[in-house]
Short mmCIF file of C-alpha atoms in Angstrom, two decimals:
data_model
loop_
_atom_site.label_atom_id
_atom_site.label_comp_id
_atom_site.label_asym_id
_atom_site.label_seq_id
_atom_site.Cartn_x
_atom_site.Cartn_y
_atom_site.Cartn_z
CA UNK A 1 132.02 103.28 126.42
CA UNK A 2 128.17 103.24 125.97
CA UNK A 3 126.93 100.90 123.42
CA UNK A 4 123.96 101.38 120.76
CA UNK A 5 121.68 98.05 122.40
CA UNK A 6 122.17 99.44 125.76
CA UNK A 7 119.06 101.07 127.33
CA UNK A 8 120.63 104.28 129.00
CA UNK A 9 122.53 105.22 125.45
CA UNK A 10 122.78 108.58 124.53
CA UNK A 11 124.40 110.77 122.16
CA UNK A 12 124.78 114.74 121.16
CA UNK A 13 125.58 116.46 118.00
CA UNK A 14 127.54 119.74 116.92
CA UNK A 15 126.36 119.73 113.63
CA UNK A 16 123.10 118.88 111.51
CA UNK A 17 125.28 116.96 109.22
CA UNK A 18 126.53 114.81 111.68
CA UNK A 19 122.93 114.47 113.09
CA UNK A 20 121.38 113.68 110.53
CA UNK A 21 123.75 111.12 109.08
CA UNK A 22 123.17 109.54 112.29
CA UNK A 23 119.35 109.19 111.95
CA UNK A 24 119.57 108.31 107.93
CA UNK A 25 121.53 105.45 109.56
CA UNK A 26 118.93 104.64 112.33
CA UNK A 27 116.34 104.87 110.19
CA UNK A 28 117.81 102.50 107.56
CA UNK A 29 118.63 99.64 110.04
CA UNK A 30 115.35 100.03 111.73
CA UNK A 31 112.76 97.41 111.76
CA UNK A 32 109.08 97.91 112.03
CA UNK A 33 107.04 94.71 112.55
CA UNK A 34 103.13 94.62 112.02
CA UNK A 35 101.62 91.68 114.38
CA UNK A 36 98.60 90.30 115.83
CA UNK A 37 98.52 91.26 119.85
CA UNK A 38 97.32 87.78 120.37
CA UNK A 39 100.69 86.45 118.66
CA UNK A 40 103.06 88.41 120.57
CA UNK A 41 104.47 86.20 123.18
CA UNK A 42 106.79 87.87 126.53
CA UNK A 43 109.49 85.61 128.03
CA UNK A 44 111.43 86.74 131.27
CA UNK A 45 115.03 87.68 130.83
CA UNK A 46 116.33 87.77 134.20
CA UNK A 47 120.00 86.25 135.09
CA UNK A 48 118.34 83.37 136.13
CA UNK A 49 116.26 82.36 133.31
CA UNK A 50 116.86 79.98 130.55
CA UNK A 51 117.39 82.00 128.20
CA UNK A 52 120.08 84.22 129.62
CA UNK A 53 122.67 81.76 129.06
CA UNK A 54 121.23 80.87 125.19
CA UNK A 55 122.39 83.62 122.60
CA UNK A 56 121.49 81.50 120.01
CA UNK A 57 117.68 81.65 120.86
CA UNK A 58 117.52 85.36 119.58
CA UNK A 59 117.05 86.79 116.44
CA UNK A 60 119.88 87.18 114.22
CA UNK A 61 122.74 90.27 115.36
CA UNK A 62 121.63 90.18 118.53
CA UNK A 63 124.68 90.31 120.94
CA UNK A 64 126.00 89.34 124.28
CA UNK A 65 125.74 93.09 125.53
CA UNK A 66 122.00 93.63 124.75
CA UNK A 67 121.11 90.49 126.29
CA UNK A 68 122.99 91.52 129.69
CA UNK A 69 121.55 95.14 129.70
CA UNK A 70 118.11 93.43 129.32
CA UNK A 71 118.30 91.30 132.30
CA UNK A 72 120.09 94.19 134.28
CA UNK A 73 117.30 96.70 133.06
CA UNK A 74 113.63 95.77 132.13
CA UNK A 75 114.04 91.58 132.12
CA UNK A 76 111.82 91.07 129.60
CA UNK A 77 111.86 89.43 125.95
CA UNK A 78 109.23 89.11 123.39
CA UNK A 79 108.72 86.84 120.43
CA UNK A 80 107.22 88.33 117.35
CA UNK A 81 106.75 86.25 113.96
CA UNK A 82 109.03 83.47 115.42
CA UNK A 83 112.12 85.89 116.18
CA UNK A 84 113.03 86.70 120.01
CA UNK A 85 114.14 90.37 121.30
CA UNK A 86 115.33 91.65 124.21
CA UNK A 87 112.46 94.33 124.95
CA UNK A 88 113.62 97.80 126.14
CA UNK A 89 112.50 100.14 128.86
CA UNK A 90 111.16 102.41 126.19
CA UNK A 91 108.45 99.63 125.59
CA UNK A 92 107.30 98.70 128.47
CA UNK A 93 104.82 101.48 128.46
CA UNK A 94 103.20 100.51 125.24
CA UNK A 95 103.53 96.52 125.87
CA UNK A 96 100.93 97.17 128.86
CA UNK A 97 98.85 98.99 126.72
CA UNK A 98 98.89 96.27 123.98
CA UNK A 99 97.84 94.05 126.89
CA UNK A 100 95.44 96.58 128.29
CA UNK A 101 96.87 96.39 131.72
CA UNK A 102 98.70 98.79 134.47
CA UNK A 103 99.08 99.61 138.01
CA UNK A 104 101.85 99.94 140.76
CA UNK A 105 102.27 96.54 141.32
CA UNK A 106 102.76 94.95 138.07
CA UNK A 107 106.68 96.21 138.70
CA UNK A 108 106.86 94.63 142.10
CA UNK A 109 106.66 90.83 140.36
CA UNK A 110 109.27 88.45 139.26
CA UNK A 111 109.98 88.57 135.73
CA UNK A 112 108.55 85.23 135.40
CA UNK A 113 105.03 86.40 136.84
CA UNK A 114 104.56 89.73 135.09
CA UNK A 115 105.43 87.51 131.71
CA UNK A 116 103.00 85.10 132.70
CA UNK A 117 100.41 88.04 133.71
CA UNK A 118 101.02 90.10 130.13
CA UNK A 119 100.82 86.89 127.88
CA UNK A 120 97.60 85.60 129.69
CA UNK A 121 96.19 89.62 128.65
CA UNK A 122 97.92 90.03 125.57
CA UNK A 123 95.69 86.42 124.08
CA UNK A 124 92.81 88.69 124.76
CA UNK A 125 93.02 90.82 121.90
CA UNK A 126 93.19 90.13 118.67
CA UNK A 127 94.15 93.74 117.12
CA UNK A 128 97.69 94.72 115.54
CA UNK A 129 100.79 96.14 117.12
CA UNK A 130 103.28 97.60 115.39
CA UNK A 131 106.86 96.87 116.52
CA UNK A 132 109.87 98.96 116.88
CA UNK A 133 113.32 96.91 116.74
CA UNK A 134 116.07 99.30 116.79
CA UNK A 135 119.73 98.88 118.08
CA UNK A 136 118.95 95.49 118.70
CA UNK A 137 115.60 95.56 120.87
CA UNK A 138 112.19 95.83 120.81
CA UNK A 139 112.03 99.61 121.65
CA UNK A 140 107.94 100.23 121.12
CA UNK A 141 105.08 97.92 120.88
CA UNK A 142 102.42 100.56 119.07
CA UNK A 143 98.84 99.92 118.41
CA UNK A 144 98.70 99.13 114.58
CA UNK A 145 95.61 101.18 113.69
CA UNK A 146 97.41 103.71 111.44
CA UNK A 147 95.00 106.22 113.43
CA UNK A 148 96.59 105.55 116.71
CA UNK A 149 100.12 105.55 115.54
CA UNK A 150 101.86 106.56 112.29
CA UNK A 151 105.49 106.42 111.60
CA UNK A 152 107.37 109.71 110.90
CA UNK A 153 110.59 109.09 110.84
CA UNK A 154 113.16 111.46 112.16
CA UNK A 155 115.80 112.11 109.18
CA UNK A 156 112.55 113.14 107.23
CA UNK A 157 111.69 115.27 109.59
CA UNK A 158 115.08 116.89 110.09
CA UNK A 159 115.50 117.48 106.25
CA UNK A 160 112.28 119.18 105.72
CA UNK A 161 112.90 121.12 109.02
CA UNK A 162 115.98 122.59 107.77
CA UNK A 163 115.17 123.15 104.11
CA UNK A 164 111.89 125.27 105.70
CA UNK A 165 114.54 127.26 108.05
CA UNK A 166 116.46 127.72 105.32
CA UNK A 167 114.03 129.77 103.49
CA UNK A 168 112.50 131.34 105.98
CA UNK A 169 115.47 132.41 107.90
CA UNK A 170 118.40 132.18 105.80
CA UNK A 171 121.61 132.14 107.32
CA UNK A 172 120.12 129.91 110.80
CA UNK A 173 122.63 128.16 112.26
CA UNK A 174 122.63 124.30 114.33
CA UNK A 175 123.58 124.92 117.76
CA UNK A 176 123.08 121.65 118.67
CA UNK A 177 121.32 117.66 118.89
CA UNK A 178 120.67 115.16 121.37
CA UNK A 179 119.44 111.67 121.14
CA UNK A 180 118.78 108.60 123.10
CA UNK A 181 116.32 105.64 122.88
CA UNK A 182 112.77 107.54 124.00
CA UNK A 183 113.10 111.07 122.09
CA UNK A 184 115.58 113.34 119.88
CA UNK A 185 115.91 117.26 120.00
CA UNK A 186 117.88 119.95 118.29
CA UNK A 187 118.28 123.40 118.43
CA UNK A 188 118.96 126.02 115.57
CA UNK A 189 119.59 129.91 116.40
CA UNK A 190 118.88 132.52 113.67
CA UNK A 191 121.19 135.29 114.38
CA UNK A 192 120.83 137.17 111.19
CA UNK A 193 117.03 137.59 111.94
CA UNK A 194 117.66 138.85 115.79
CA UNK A 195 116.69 142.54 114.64
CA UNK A 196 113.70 141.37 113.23
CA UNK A 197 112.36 138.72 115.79
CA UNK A 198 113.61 140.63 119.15
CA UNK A 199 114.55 144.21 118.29
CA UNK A 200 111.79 145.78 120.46
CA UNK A 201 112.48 143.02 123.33
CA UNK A 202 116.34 143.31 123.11
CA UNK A 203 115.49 147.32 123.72
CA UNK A 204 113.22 146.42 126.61
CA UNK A 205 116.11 144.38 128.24
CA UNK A 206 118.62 147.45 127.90
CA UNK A 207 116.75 149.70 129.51
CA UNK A 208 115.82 147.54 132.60
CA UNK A 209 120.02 147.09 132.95
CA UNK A 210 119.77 144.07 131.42
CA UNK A 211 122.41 144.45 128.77
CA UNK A 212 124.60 141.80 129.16
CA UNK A 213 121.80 139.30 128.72
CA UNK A 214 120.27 141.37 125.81
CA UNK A 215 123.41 141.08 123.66
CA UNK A 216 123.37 137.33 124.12
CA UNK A 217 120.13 136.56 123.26
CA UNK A 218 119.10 135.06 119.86
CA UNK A 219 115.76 133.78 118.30
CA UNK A 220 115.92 130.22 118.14
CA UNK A 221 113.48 126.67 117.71
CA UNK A 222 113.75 123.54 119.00
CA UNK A 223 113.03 120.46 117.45
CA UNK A 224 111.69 117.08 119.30
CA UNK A 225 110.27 114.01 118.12
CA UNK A 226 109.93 110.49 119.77
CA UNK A 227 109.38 106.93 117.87
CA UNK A 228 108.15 105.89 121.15
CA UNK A 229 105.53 107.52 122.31
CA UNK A 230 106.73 109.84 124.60
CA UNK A 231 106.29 113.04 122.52
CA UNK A 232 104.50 114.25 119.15
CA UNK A 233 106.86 115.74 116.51
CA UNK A 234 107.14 119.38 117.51
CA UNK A 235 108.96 122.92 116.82
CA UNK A 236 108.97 125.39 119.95
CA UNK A 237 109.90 129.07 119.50
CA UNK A 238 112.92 129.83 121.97
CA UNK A 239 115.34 132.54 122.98
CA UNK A 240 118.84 131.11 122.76
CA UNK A 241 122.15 132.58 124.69
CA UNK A 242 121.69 132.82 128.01
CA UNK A 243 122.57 129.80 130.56
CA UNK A 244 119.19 128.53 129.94
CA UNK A 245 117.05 128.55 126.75
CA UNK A 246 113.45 130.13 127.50
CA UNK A 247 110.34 128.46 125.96
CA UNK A 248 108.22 131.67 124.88
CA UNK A 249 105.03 130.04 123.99
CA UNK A 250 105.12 129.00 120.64
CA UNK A 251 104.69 125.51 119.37
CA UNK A 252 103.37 123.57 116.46
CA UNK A 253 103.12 119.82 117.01
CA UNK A 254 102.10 116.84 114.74
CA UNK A 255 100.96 114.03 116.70
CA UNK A 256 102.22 110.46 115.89
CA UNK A 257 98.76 109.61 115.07
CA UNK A 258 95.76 109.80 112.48
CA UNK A 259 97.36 108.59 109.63
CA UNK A 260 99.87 111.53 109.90
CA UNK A 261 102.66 112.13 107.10
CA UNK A 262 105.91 114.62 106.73
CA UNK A 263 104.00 116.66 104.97
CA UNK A 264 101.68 117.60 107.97
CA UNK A 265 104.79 118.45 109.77
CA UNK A 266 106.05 121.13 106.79
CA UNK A 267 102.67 122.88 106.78
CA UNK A 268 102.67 122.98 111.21
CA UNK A 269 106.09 124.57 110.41
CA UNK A 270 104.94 127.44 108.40
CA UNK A 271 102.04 128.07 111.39
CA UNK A 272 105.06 128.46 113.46
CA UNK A 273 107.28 130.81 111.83
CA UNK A 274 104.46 133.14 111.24
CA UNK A 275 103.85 133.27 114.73
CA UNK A 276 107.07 133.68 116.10
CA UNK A 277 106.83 137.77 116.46
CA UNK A 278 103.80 137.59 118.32
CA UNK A 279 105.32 135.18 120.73
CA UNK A 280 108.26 137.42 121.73
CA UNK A 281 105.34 140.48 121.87
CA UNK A 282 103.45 138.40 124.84
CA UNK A 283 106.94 137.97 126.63
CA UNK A 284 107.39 142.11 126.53
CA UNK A 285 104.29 142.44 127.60
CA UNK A 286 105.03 140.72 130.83
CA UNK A 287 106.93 143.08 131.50
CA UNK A 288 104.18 145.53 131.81
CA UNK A 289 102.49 143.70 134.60
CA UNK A 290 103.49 144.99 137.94
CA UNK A 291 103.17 142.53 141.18
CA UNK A 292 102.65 144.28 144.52
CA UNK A 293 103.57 140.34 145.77
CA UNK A 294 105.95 138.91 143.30
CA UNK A 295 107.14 136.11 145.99
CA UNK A 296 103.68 134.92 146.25
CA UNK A 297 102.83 135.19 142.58
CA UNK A 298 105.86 132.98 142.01
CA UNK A 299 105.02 130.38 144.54
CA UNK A 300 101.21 130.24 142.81
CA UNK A 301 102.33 129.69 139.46
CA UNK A 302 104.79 127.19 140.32
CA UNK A 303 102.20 125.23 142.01
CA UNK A 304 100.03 125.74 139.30
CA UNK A 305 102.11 124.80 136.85
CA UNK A 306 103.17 121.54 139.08
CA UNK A 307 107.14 122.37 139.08
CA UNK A 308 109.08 120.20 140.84
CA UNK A 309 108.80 121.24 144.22
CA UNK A 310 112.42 120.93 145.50
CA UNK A 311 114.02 123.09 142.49
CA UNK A 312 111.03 125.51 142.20
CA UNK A 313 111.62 126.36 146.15
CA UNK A 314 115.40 126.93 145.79
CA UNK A 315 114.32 129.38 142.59
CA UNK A 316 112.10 131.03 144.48
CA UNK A 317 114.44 131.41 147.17
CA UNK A 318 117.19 132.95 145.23
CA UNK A 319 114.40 135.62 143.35
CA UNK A 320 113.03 136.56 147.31
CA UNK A 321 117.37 137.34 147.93
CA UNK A 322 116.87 139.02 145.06
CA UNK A 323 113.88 141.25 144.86
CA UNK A 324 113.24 140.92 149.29
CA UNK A 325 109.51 142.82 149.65
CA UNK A 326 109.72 144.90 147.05
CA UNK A 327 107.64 144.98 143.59
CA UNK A 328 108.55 143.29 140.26
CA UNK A 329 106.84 142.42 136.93
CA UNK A 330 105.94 139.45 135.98
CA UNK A 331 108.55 139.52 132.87
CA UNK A 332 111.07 139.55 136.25
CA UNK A 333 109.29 136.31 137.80
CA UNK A 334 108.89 134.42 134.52
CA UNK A 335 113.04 134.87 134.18
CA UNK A 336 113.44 134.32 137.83
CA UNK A 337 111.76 130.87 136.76
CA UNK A 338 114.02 129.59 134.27
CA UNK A 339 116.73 129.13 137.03
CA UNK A 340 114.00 125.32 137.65
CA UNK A 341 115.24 123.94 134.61
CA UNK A 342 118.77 124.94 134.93
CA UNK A 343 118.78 123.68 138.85
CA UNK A 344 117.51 120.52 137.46
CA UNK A 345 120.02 120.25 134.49
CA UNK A 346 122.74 120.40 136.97
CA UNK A 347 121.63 117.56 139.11
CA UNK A 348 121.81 115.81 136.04
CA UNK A 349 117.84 115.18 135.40
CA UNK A 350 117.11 113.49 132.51
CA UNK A 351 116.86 115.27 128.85
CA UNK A 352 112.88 113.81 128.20
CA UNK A 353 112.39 115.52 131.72
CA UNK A 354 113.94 119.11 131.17
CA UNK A 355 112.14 119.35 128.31
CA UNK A 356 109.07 118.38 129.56
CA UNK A 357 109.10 120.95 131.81
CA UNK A 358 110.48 124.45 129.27
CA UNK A 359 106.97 123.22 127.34
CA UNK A 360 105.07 123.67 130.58
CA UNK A 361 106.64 126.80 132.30
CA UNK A 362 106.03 128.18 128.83
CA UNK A 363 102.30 128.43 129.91
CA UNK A 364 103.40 131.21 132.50
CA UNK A 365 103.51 133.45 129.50
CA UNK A 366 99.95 133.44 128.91
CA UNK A 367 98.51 133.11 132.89
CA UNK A 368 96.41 136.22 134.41
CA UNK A 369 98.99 136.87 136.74
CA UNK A 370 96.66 139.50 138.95
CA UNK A 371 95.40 136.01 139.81
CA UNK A 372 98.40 135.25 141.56
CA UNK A 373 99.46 138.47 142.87
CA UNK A 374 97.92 137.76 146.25
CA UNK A 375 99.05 139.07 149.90
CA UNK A 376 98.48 135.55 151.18
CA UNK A 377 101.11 133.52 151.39
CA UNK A 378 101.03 130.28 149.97
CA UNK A 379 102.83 126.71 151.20
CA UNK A 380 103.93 124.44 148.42
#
């Protein structure tokens, strides 16, 4: 059973209630620490060192298990204001950039080096960090300039997401949540709007023989946010049913930075919601673009869009089986696309990943695709 303090937790929610009870509770036994960079001091935390064996040298609730995971994981403590942490994967991103440091090889030393190397760089620079301690560890080491980071914490951001669905599309229901140590997500659906958002799309479907898909279809957002660093707080417009959910274009995000509030977030959402109709429009209107080379036009976008090369060739594979030499649209290609994500999803890639990547193939919507549409073949 996975434990809170361990770096590969995750978890997944059926309901908002349950979600955000979860995050109220996060957010209550989080800790955020303002420091000097120059004060921060990194100890190694391998099986080997000193302080493996000595419990009683960390801060207070600390426990056996997050010590172990530490040494098995990143290796690496830090001392801020007198109190020791085990420091998490999720961190060591932002600890180099405290220290203003990086490269390939920084990995490739002992523990006992690269804390040696960091602390040495770290006594440089006499700015503020801004500490995460969650579940534990140190989980972020932020700059402390409230306009390169600001805190907006994700059971604020749930509640006003939901009380802004609410009025705008009454009747929106949670599908579902996910959660571990570098971002969160969530998806609603808003069935009772479907007419509204995708009437004219839904149509489009039926008469290309695309029923079955067309009656499963809803209008749908996601949610993600990160407290560390790896995303902005964002709402993308979706379309929600089918094994996959397809990005359509939309997004609003609020960037963790610039002395950014909730409140930023609840007017982005409102940018969003307007602009949900003329998402779904671009979408139909792929659907008007006719490729004499559809294989090609695939393979050029794919590249373009940097997909990952192993999943994107087995997608375009199974559209060539498909389609063989004949003409498509690009609406065809673009759906023929989705199968990268859901290739990827069943090899078990990770959440942050998958998500990544629906934001970027979500670009395809918007591409000249006569650019692509090219009787040259193209290698990957």
């Amino acid at each position: 059973m996975q434990r809170t303090c361990q770096d590969d937790y995750c978890n997944t929610f059926d309901s908002y209630a349950a979600m955000l009870a979860y995050h109220e509770e996060q957010s209550k036994h989080s800790l955020w620490v303002r420091s000097r960079v120059d004060g921060l001091k990194v100890e190694p935390l391998g099986k080997g060192s000193s302080l493996y064996g000595d419990l009683s040298a960390f801060a207070a609730g600390t426990t056996r298990e997050a010590v172990d995971d530490t040494a098995d994981n990143l290796g690496l403590a830090i001392r801020v204001d007198g109190n020791l942490y085990p420091v998490r994967v999720t961190a060591y991103k932002s600890l180099l950039e405290r220290a203003r440091i990086g490269g390939t090889a920084l990995p490739k030393l002992s523990r006992e080096v690269l804390a040696e190397v960091i602390n040495a760089c770290l006594g440089l620079h006499s700015a503020d960090a801004l500490l995460l301690v969650r579940d534990e560890k140190v989980s972020a080491v932020h700059s402390g300039d409230a306009m390169d980071y600001s805190v907006l914490p994700v059971d604020e951001l749930l509640m006003v997401l939901k009380e802004k669905l609410d009025a705008r599309f009454p009747g929106n229901e949670f599908g579902s949540g996910y959660c571990d140590h570098s971002l969160t997500s969530a998806c609603w659906t808003m069935p009772a709007q479907k007419e509204d958002l995708l009437g004219a799309y839904v149509r489009l479907l039926d008469s290309q023989g695309k029923s079955a898909m067309a009656s499963r279809l809803m209008p749908g957002i996601r949610f993600t946010s990160s407290d560390t660093g790896v995303a902005s707080a964002k709402v993308s417009a979706l379309l929600i049913g089918g094994r996959y959910s397809i990005h359509i274009g939309g997004c609003v995000a609020v960037e963790h930075r610039r002395q950014s509030k909730v409140a930023d977030f609840a007017l982005a959402l409102d940018q969003l919601f307007a602009q949900f109709g003329d998402s779904v429009a671009k979408l139909k209107k792929l659907a008007e673009v006719y490729l004499d080379y559809p294989v090609n036009a695939m393979t050029r976008v794919c590249k373009k869009l940097c997909m990952p090369k192993k999943a994107a060739m087995e997608a375009i594979a199974m559209f060539e089986m498909a389609y063989g030499d004949g003409p498509a649209t690009a609406h065809d290609v673009f759906l023929a696309m989705q199968e990268i994500p859901f290739i990827l999803k069943s090899e078990k890639a990770p959440e942050s990943k998958l998500l990544s990547l629906e934001e970027t193939m979500a670009r395809a919507v918007s591409l000249k695709w006569s650019d692509y549409d090219l009787a040259k073949a193209v290698s990957y």
